[in-house]
């Protein structure tokens, strides 16, 4: 069905920041290109610095030309897009500056206020939007990180909640906008084949890997305060875990889905200090070879502090205490400067209850469902078959039943996560956004890990850039008689 787009005012706070230039403006351009912005939709680029409006406009245009693939850059669309844009310089903490903003917001139309700023300013922006009489028509979009622990996230969420109802608040976790992540819902709940097997009777364990090849170039200041646990596990990996582990929602409304996700977060077993070093590995990259070139270690990056003990890698085993998942470990692993950019979920099914083949082939037997989020989005189910040929007896081998999205659905371009998320906010759908209680339960679980590390003085394990992480992360899973899945 055609998507009904209504006119809106889109106000982007922090319009000259990295996220806005690299992701948000290109995503808005793609929506325009796909005819998903109404002719009367206006974009307000709000920034504290960046010179006069025409200089700001030039920077935005430059970013669009840089980040949009050349074959998708259409000059007519670009001109139409830039014509919607109005750049305003303002200090987000000064109430008086919001009068000019209010003059540029179309009365009676929805206002989307996107906060691509540090979370410390969210409260002030909300207060002044309300002061300018804009709160009733606004939807506010909050970027992560919302705080750095439960207590600080509560302060920020309270500040926003003073002026906006939860139904007006859209907390971004861009992983929820990835096409393959949304496909988890379709895969699980539109195929009875999987859902009947989706429990501790049939699944032995689950792996979630989000490996990146990039280092912390240029983002050291932010990242060193956060670390990989807060930057990736607290949000993206726990959200993936929730989508895999949740019970079927009774419908697709935002609250039905979010209620089920919250139940999973509440059921996560605590990892107490006595088992922490067995269950969680913190790593930091040292110098190594990435993409065929020597690269510096985390402590040698520009603007780094050579004594930092911030982690750039985390591997952990999480257990979910409920009927469905009792005894099924979820192994999570994520890091910077790893061997390959790879995000995938692997569901390992249990062995058949009785075994009739040659004993030496036993170790081969295992069905796995591999859900590849990036690159090469797709799904593959490893099934056992017989080797072909007269000279082969009942020799088994494992082969894939494969669905590669770009090959199978040739015509469809896979949209970037932010395109999907911006469109959903424009349509007022909260399904793909994180509710306050989800953020808080996720923080609570991560806080106990941080507290545990402080208590036991857990040491960092180094790993060379371009590797699959510290050796201890391999021990974490082999201790349970398993190994990380993959061709590495
Ligand atoms: C962001 C993190 O949320 O996600 C970054 O702050 C990380 O550190 C990024 O690089 C990864 O996103 P993607 O879509 O490239 O997997």
CSV table of C-alpha atoms in Angstrom, one decimal, residues 107 116 141 169 249 272 276 289 369 378 387 414 435 447 460 474:
chain,number,residue,atom,x,y,z
A,107,UNK,CA,1.3,26.0,13.1
A,116,UNK,CA,21.4,14.9,17.7
A,141,UNK,CA,13.5,12.0,19.0
A,169,UNK,CA,9.1,10.3,22.8
A,249,UNK,CA,3.4,-10.4,21.0
A,272,UNK,CA,27.5,-11.7,40.2
A,276,UNK,CA,32.0,-12.3,36.4
A,289,UNK,CA,47.1,-4.9,11.0
A,369,UNK,CA,20.0,-20.8,11.6
A,378,UNK,CA,20.3,-12.8,4.5
A,387,UNK,CA,27.0,-36.6,0.1
A,414,UNK,CA,18.1,-2.0,1.2
A,435,UNK,CA,10.4,2.7,25.7
A,447,UNK,CA,25.5,-1.4,35.8
A,460,UNK,CA,41.6,-5.8,30.5
A,474,UNK,CA,37.4,-18.0,23.0
